[in-house]
Amino acid sequence: MNSKIWLSSPHMSGKEQDYINKAFETNWIAPLGPNVTGFENDIQEYLTDDSLVAALSSGTAAIHLALILLGVKQGDEVICQSMTFSASVNPIVYLGATPIFIDSEKETWNISPEQLEIAIKDRINKGKKPKAIIAVHLYGMPYKVEEINNIANAYNIPILEDSAEAFGSTYKNKNCGTFGEISILSFNGNKIITTSGGGALVTKDSTIKEKAIFLATQARDKSAAYLHSHIGYNYRMSNVLAGIGRGQMEVLDKRVKARRDNYDFYSDNLKEIKAITFVDEPKEHFSNRWLSCFLTESESMREELRIKLEESNIESRPLWKPMHQQPIFKDYPKYLNGVSDELFKKGLCLPSGSNLTDNELNRVLSVIKTYFNVC
Ligand SMILES: *Cc1c(COP(=O)(O)O)cnc(C)c1O
């Protein structure tokens, strides 16, 4: 049997261990320390604007804190892109608030400006203005930032930018992770760079950063005794894991290039197959191509192909199953146009790691070509 080809596996630079050794040598084995501060500074420098970063234990934790800091409370409504991973939505429910799902547009697969505006008007008519909009850059492809911002501004609703999959992507030459009132990043094991598990909250407001760190460290008031006037969380990043992050930051741009090369390899080599469609980047959208995805002609074709790959020990996956189709979320309000249902039926994510070898890429290609009877 050929060795397993994973969808997206961790890819170390070799520098991580040095930062981890430093943490051990200096006994900073804690959820704070020089690697945490250094990692936050590395990310701030990468984002190149006036963004401030708080390193946290996960992207999900970052979304949870961001919603709290945007004032979301029990009974509030929060708009969220339906085509996403469940971690974008779960924190809305942690807070006792109600998710309102919005369908996608076809060019980027992200939140549809038309459906967003319809939803906002309808929610206001029904008596409640949404408290926040969670917009996601799916698979690294930036959403329509300008259109979505314009709508959010017109109704004065803050955007929580879920950039978990889009570190290294840009829109109009500006970095994803800088477009929200608050933005979040993820460093889970499958993301473009990883700390094994981790995330970050990004803001331009220093009091938001301070409050995020306060809430993430059990909300201890400034006092010698343990004094609490807020409910706190244990969401800070470990100084050991932040060491992995520092090593990863040194190669982020290389990782983006490698993933974009994977996408070009697949799309160039499969372009003669009419049953497969790749979605190009719209002008001004630069994707890190976290995952290389394409659309087939039908759900059965997508499944057959996925099983063929699996039989060759190659992991591929359908696109995210939209949240409005999930057993746990299906009864929440939704504003649909059919796009995400269609994408879910036809779409497949291919192995996309930055550490794939030419041999592995060719193995994937050959299974797909064989399925379509082309050589
Ligand atoms: C991975 C991911 C998250 C959650 O990040 P974790 O660090 O795994 O908690 C949130 N949103 C999206 C779109 C993701 O892909």
Coordinates of C-alpha atoms and ligand atoms in Angstrom, one line a residue:
M1 CA 0.0 0.0 0.0
N2 CA 1.2 3.5 -0.8
S3 CA 1.8 5.8 2.1
K4 CA -1.1 8.0 3.3
I5 CA -1.5 11.4 1.7
W6 CA -3.2 13.8 4.2
L7 CA -5.5 16.7 3.4
S8 CA -3.3 19.2 5.3
S9 CA -0.6 18.2 7.7
P10 CA 1.7 20.2 9.9
H11 CA 4.9 21.4 8.2
M12 CA 7.7 22.5 10.6
S13 CA 10.5 24.8 9.6
G14 CA 13.1 23.3 11.9
K15 CA 13.4 26.5 13.9
E16 CA 10.6 25.7 16.2
Q17 CA 12.7 23.5 18.5
D18 CA 15.1 26.4 19.2
Y19 CA 12.4 28.6 20.6
I20 CA 11.0 25.6 22.6
N21 CA 14.4 24.9 24.1
K22 CA 14.6 28.6 25.1
A23 CA 11.4 28.2 27.0
F24 CA 12.7 25.1 28.8
E25 CA 16.1 26.7 29.6
T26 CA 14.5 29.7 31.1
N27 CA 11.6 27.7 32.7
W28 CA 8.9 29.8 31.0
I29 CA 6.6 26.7 31.0
A30 CA 3.4 28.8 31.4
P31 CA 0.7 30.5 29.5
L32 CA 2.8 33.7 29.3
G33 CA 6.4 34.5 28.6
P34 CA 8.9 35.7 26.0
N35 CA 7.7 33.4 23.2
V36 CA 4.1 34.5 23.6
T37 CA 5.1 38.2 23.4
G38 CA 7.5 37.5 20.6
F39 CA 4.9 35.5 18.6
E40 CA 2.4 38.4 19.1
N41 CA 5.0 40.9 17.8
D42 CA 5.9 38.6 14.8
I43 CA 2.2 38.5 13.8
Q44 CA 1.8 42.3 14.3
E45 CA 4.9 42.9 12.1
Y46 CA 3.5 40.6 9.4
L47 CA 0.1 42.3 9.3
T48 CA 2.0 45.6 8.7
D49 CA -0.7 47.9 9.9
D50 CA -1.5 49.1 13.4
S51 CA -3.0 45.8 14.4
L52 CA -2.5 44.5 18.0
V53 CA -2.5 40.8 18.7
A54 CA -3.4 38.6 21.7
A55 CA -2.3 35.0 21.4
L56 CA -4.9 32.5 22.7
S57 CA -5.4 28.8 23.1
S58 CA -7.5 28.5 19.9
G59 CA -9.3 30.3 17.1
T60 CA -12.6 29.2 18.7
A61 CA -11.6 30.9 22.0
A62 CA -10.7 34.0 20.0
I63 CA -14.2 34.1 18.4
H64 CA -15.8 33.6 21.9
L65 CA -13.9 36.5 23.4
A66 CA -14.5 38.7 20.3
L67 CA -18.2 38.2 20.6
I68 CA -18.1 39.1 24.3
L69 CA -16.0 42.2 23.5
L70 CA -18.5 43.2 20.8
G71 CA -21.2 43.2 23.5
V72 CA -23.1 40.0 22.4
K73 CA -25.4 38.8 25.2
Q74 CA -28.1 36.2 25.8
G75 CA -31.0 36.8 23.4
D76 CA -29.0 38.8 20.9
E77 CA -28.8 37.9 17.2
V78 CA -25.5 37.4 15.4
I79 CA -25.2 37.0 11.6
C80 CA -22.9 34.3 10.4
Q81 CA -21.9 32.9 7.0
S82 CA -23.5 29.5 6.7
M83 CA -20.8 28.0 4.5
T84 CA -18.1 27.6 7.2
F85 CA -16.7 25.3 9.9
S86 CA -18.9 24.9 13.0
A87 CA -16.3 26.7 15.1
S88 CA -17.4 30.0 13.5
V89 CA -20.9 29.5 15.0
N90 CA -20.5 27.6 18.3
P91 CA -19.4 30.6 20.4
I92 CA -22.6 32.4 19.4
V93 CA -24.5 29.6 21.1
Y94 CA -22.1 29.5 24.1
L95 CA -23.4 33.1 24.8
G96 CA -27.1 32.2 24.5
A97 CA -27.3 34.3 21.4
T98 CA -29.0 33.3 18.2
P99 CA -27.1 32.6 14.9
I100 CA -28.7 34.0 11.7
F101 CA -27.3 32.1 8.7
I102 CA -26.4 33.8 5.4
D103 CA -25.8 32.0 2.1
S104 CA -22.8 32.5 -0.1
E105 CA -22.0 34.1 -3.5
K106 CA -20.4 32.1 -6.3
E107 CA -17.2 34.0 -6.9
T108 CA -15.5 33.5 -3.5
W109 CA -18.0 31.1 -1.8
N110 CA -18.3 33.5 1.1
I111 CA -21.1 35.6 2.6
S112 CA -23.4 37.0 -0.1
P113 CA -23.8 40.8 0.1
E114 CA -27.3 40.5 -1.3
Q115 CA -28.5 38.0 1.2
L116 CA -26.7 39.9 4.0
E117 CA -28.6 43.1 3.3
I118 CA -31.9 41.2 2.9
A119 CA -31.3 39.6 6.3
I120 CA -30.4 42.8 8.1
K121 CA -33.5 44.5 6.9
D122 CA -35.7 41.6 7.8
R123 CA -34.2 41.2 11.3
I124 CA -34.7 44.9 12.0
N125 CA -38.3 44.7 10.7
K126 CA -38.8 41.8 13.0
G127 CA -37.6 43.9 15.9
K128 CA -34.0 43.1 16.5
K129 CA -30.9 44.6 14.9
P130 CA -28.1 42.0 14.7
K131 CA -25.2 42.6 17.1
A132 CA -22.4 41.5 14.8
I133 CA -21.6 39.9 11.5
I134 CA -19.2 36.9 11.3
A135 CA -17.6 36.9 7.8
V136 CA -15.3 34.1 6.9
H137 CA -12.5 33.8 4.2
L138 CA -13.2 30.2 3.3
Y139 CA -10.3 28.0 2.2
G140 CA -8.2 31.2 2.3
M141 CA -10.2 33.1 -0.3
P142 CA -11.0 36.6 0.9
Y143 CA -14.7 37.5 1.1
K144 CA -15.9 40.6 -0.8
V145 CA -14.4 42.8 1.8
E146 CA -15.5 46.2 0.4
E147 CA -19.1 45.2 -0.3
I148 CA -19.6 43.5 3.1
N149 CA -17.9 46.5 4.9
N150 CA -20.2 49.0 3.1
I151 CA -23.3 47.1 4.2
A152 CA -22.0 46.7 7.8
N153 CA -21.2 50.4 7.9
A154 CA -24.5 51.5 6.5
Y155 CA -26.3 49.6 9.3
N156 CA -23.6 50.3 11.9
I157 CA -23.0 46.6 12.7
P158 CA -19.5 45.5 13.6
I159 CA -17.7 42.7 11.6
L160 CA -16.0 39.8 13.3
E161 CA -13.5 38.7 10.6
D162 CA -12.9 34.9 10.8
S163 CA -9.5 34.7 9.2
A164 CA -8.8 31.2 10.6
E165 CA -8.1 29.8 7.1
A166 CA -6.7 32.9 5.5
F167 CA -3.5 33.9 7.3
G168 CA -1.2 35.1 4.4
S169 CA -4.2 36.0 2.1
T170 CA -4.7 39.6 1.0
Y171 CA -7.5 41.8 -0.4
K172 CA -6.5 44.9 -2.4
N173 CA -2.9 44.2 -1.1
K174 CA -4.0 44.4 2.6
N175 CA -3.7 41.4 4.9
C176 CA -6.7 39.2 5.9
G177 CA -6.9 39.5 9.6
T178 CA -7.0 43.3 9.5
F179 CA -10.5 43.9 8.1
G180 CA -12.8 43.3 11.1
E181 CA -13.7 45.4 14.0
I182 CA -12.1 42.4 15.7
S183 CA -10.4 39.6 13.6
I184 CA -9.3 36.1 14.6
L185 CA -6.6 33.7 13.4
S186 CA -6.2 29.9 14.0
F187 CA -3.0 27.9 14.4
N188 CA -4.7 24.5 14.7
G189 CA -2.7 21.5 13.3
N190 CA -4.3 21.6 9.9
K191 CA -4.0 25.4 9.3
I192 CA -1.4 27.1 7.1
I193 CA 0.9 27.6 10.0
T194 CA 0.4 25.8 13.3
T195 CA 1.2 25.8 17.0
S196 CA -0.4 22.4 17.3
G197 CA -3.4 24.2 18.8
G198 CA -3.7 27.9 19.1
G199 CA -5.3 31.1 17.9
A200 CA -5.2 34.9 18.1
L201 CA -7.5 37.9 18.5
V202 CA -6.5 40.9 16.3
T203 CA -7.7 44.5 17.0
K204 CA -6.6 48.0 16.4
D205 CA -7.9 49.1 19.8
S206 CA -5.4 48.7 22.7
T207 CA -8.2 48.5 25.3
I208 CA -9.8 45.7 23.4
K209 CA -6.5 43.8 23.5
E210 CA -6.1 44.5 27.2
K211 CA -9.7 43.3 27.9
A212 CA -9.1 40.2 25.7
I213 CA -6.1 39.2 27.8
F214 CA -7.9 40.0 31.0
L215 CA -10.8 37.7 30.1
A216 CA -8.4 35.1 28.8
T217 CA -6.5 34.9 32.1
Q218 CA -9.5 34.3 34.5
A219 CA -10.5 38.0 34.7
R220 CA -8.4 38.7 37.8
D221 CA -8.9 42.3 38.9
K222 CA -5.8 44.3 39.9
S223 CA -5.5 43.4 43.5
A224 CA -3.1 41.3 45.6
A225 CA -6.0 39.0 46.5
Y226 CA -7.9 37.1 43.9
L227 CA -10.7 39.6 43.2
H228 CA -13.2 38.9 40.4
S229 CA -15.9 41.2 39.0
H230 CA -16.2 39.4 35.7
I231 CA -16.6 35.8 34.6
G232 CA -13.1 34.8 33.3
Y233 CA -11.7 32.2 30.9
N234 CA -8.5 30.2 30.7
Y235 CA -7.7 31.0 27.0
R236 CA -4.1 32.3 26.9
M237 CA -1.5 30.6 24.7
S238 CA 1.2 28.5 26.3
N239 CA 4.7 29.9 26.0
V240 CA 6.0 26.5 24.8
L241 CA 3.5 26.4 21.9
A242 CA 4.1 30.0 21.1
G243 CA 7.7 28.9 20.4
I244 CA 6.3 26.7 17.6
G245 CA 4.5 29.7 16.3
R246 CA 7.7 31.8 16.3
G247 CA 9.4 29.2 14.1
Q248 CA 6.4 29.0 11.8
M249 CA 6.2 32.7 11.3
E250 CA 9.7 32.6 9.7
V251 CA 8.3 30.5 6.8
L252 CA 4.7 31.8 6.5
D253 CA 5.3 33.3 3.1
K254 CA 7.0 30.1 1.9
R255 CA 4.0 28.1 3.0
V256 CA 1.6 30.4 1.1
K257 CA 3.7 30.0 -2.0
A258 CA 3.8 26.2 -1.7
R259 CA 0.0 26.0 -1.2
R260 CA -0.6 28.3 -4.2
D261 CA 1.7 26.1 -6.3
N262 CA -0.4 23.0 -5.3
Y263 CA -3.5 24.8 -6.6
D264 CA -1.8 25.8 -9.8
F265 CA -0.5 22.2 -10.3
Y266 CA -4.0 20.8 -9.9
S267 CA -5.8 23.4 -11.9
D268 CA -3.3 23.4 -14.8
N269 CA -3.2 19.6 -15.0
L270 CA -6.9 19.1 -14.8
K271 CA -8.1 21.9 -17.0
E272 CA -9.0 19.7 -19.9
I273 CA -11.5 17.8 -17.8
K274 CA -14.8 19.5 -18.5
A275 CA -16.6 18.0 -15.5
I276 CA -14.2 19.8 -13.1
T277 CA -14.4 23.5 -12.4
F278 CA -11.8 25.5 -10.4
V279 CA -12.9 28.9 -9.2
D280 CA -10.3 31.6 -10.0
E281 CA -9.4 34.4 -7.8
P282 CA -11.4 37.5 -8.5
K283 CA -9.4 40.7 -9.2
E284 CA -7.9 42.1 -5.9
H285 CA -8.4 38.8 -4.1
F286 CA -5.2 36.9 -3.2
S287 CA -5.8 33.5 -1.6
N288 CA -3.3 31.6 0.4
R289 CA -5.0 28.5 -1.1
W290 CA -5.1 26.9 2.3
L291 CA -7.1 24.0 0.6
S292 CA -7.2 23.4 -3.1
C293 CA -10.9 22.7 -4.0
F294 CA -12.9 22.1 -7.1
L295 CA -16.4 21.5 -8.2
T296 CA -17.6 18.3 -9.9
E297 CA -20.9 17.9 -11.8
S298 CA -22.9 16.1 -9.1
E299 CA -23.0 14.8 -5.6
S300 CA -22.5 11.2 -6.9
M301 CA -19.5 12.1 -9.0
R302 CA -18.0 13.9 -6.0
E303 CA -18.5 10.9 -3.8
E304 CA -17.2 8.4 -6.4
L305 CA -14.1 10.4 -6.8
R306 CA -13.6 10.8 -3.0
I307 CA -13.9 7.0 -2.6
K308 CA -11.5 6.4 -5.5
L309 CA -8.9 8.6 -3.7
E310 CA -9.6 6.9 -0.4
E311 CA -8.9 3.5 -2.0
S312 CA -5.5 4.9 -3.0
N313 CA -4.9 6.0 0.6
I314 CA -5.4 9.6 -0.3
E315 CA -7.5 11.9 2.0
S316 CA -9.9 14.3 0.3
R317 CA -13.1 15.9 1.8
P318 CA -16.4 17.4 0.7
L319 CA -16.5 21.1 1.3
W320 CA -17.9 22.3 4.7
K321 CA -21.4 21.2 5.1
P322 CA -23.4 24.4 5.5
M323 CA -24.4 25.3 9.0
H324 CA -28.1 25.6 8.0
Q325 CA -28.0 21.9 7.1
Q326 CA -26.5 20.8 10.4
P327 CA -28.8 18.9 12.8
I328 CA -27.8 21.2 15.6
F329 CA -28.3 24.5 13.7
K330 CA -31.0 23.8 11.2
D331 CA -33.9 25.5 13.0
Y332 CA -32.2 28.9 13.3
P333 CA -33.2 31.7 10.9
K334 CA -31.5 31.5 7.5
Y335 CA -31.4 33.6 4.3
L336 CA -30.6 31.3 1.4
N337 CA -30.1 31.5 -2.3
G338 CA -29.1 27.9 -3.0
V339 CA -25.4 28.5 -3.6
S340 CA -23.9 26.8 -0.5
D341 CA -26.2 23.8 -0.9
E342 CA -24.9 23.4 -4.5
L343 CA -21.3 23.9 -3.5
F344 CA -21.6 21.3 -0.8
K345 CA -23.0 18.8 -3.2
K346 CA -20.4 19.2 -5.9
G347 CA -17.2 20.4 -4.1
L348 CA -14.2 18.4 -3.1
C349 CA -11.0 19.5 -1.2
L350 CA -7.8 17.9 -2.3
P351 CA -4.6 17.2 -0.4
S352 CA -3.1 20.7 0.0
G353 CA -0.3 20.6 2.5
S354 CA 2.8 22.7 1.9
N355 CA 4.9 19.6 2.5
L356 CA 3.4 17.5 -0.4
T357 CA 6.1 16.0 -2.6
D358 CA 5.9 16.0 -6.5
N359 CA 5.4 12.3 -6.3
E360 CA 2.4 12.7 -3.9
L361 CA 0.8 15.4 -6.1
N362 CA 1.2 13.1 -9.1
R363 CA -0.4 10.2 -7.3
V364 CA -3.5 12.4 -6.6
L365 CA -3.5 13.6 -10.2
S366 CA -3.3 10.1 -11.6
V367 CA -6.3 8.9 -9.5
I368 CA -8.5 11.8 -10.8
K369 CA -7.3 11.3 -14.4
T370 CA -8.0 7.6 -14.3
Y371 CA -11.5 8.2 -12.9
F372 CA -12.2 10.5 -15.9
N373 CA -10.4 8.3 -18.4
V374 CA -7.8 10.8 -19.4
C375 CA -4.1 10.2 -19.4
Ligands
LIG1 C1 -10.2 26.2 12.2 C2 -11.3 27.2 12.1 C3 -11.8 27.9 13.3 C4 -11.4 27.5 14.7 O1 -10.1 27.5 15.0 P1 -9.5 26.6 16.1 O2 -8.1 27.1 16.3 O3 -9.4 25.2 15.6 O4 -10.4 26.7 17.3 C5 -12.7 28.8 13.1 N1 -13.2 29.1 11.9 C6 -12.8 28.5 10.8 C7 -13.4 29.0 9.5 C8 -11.8 27.5 10.9 O5 -11.5 26.9 9.7

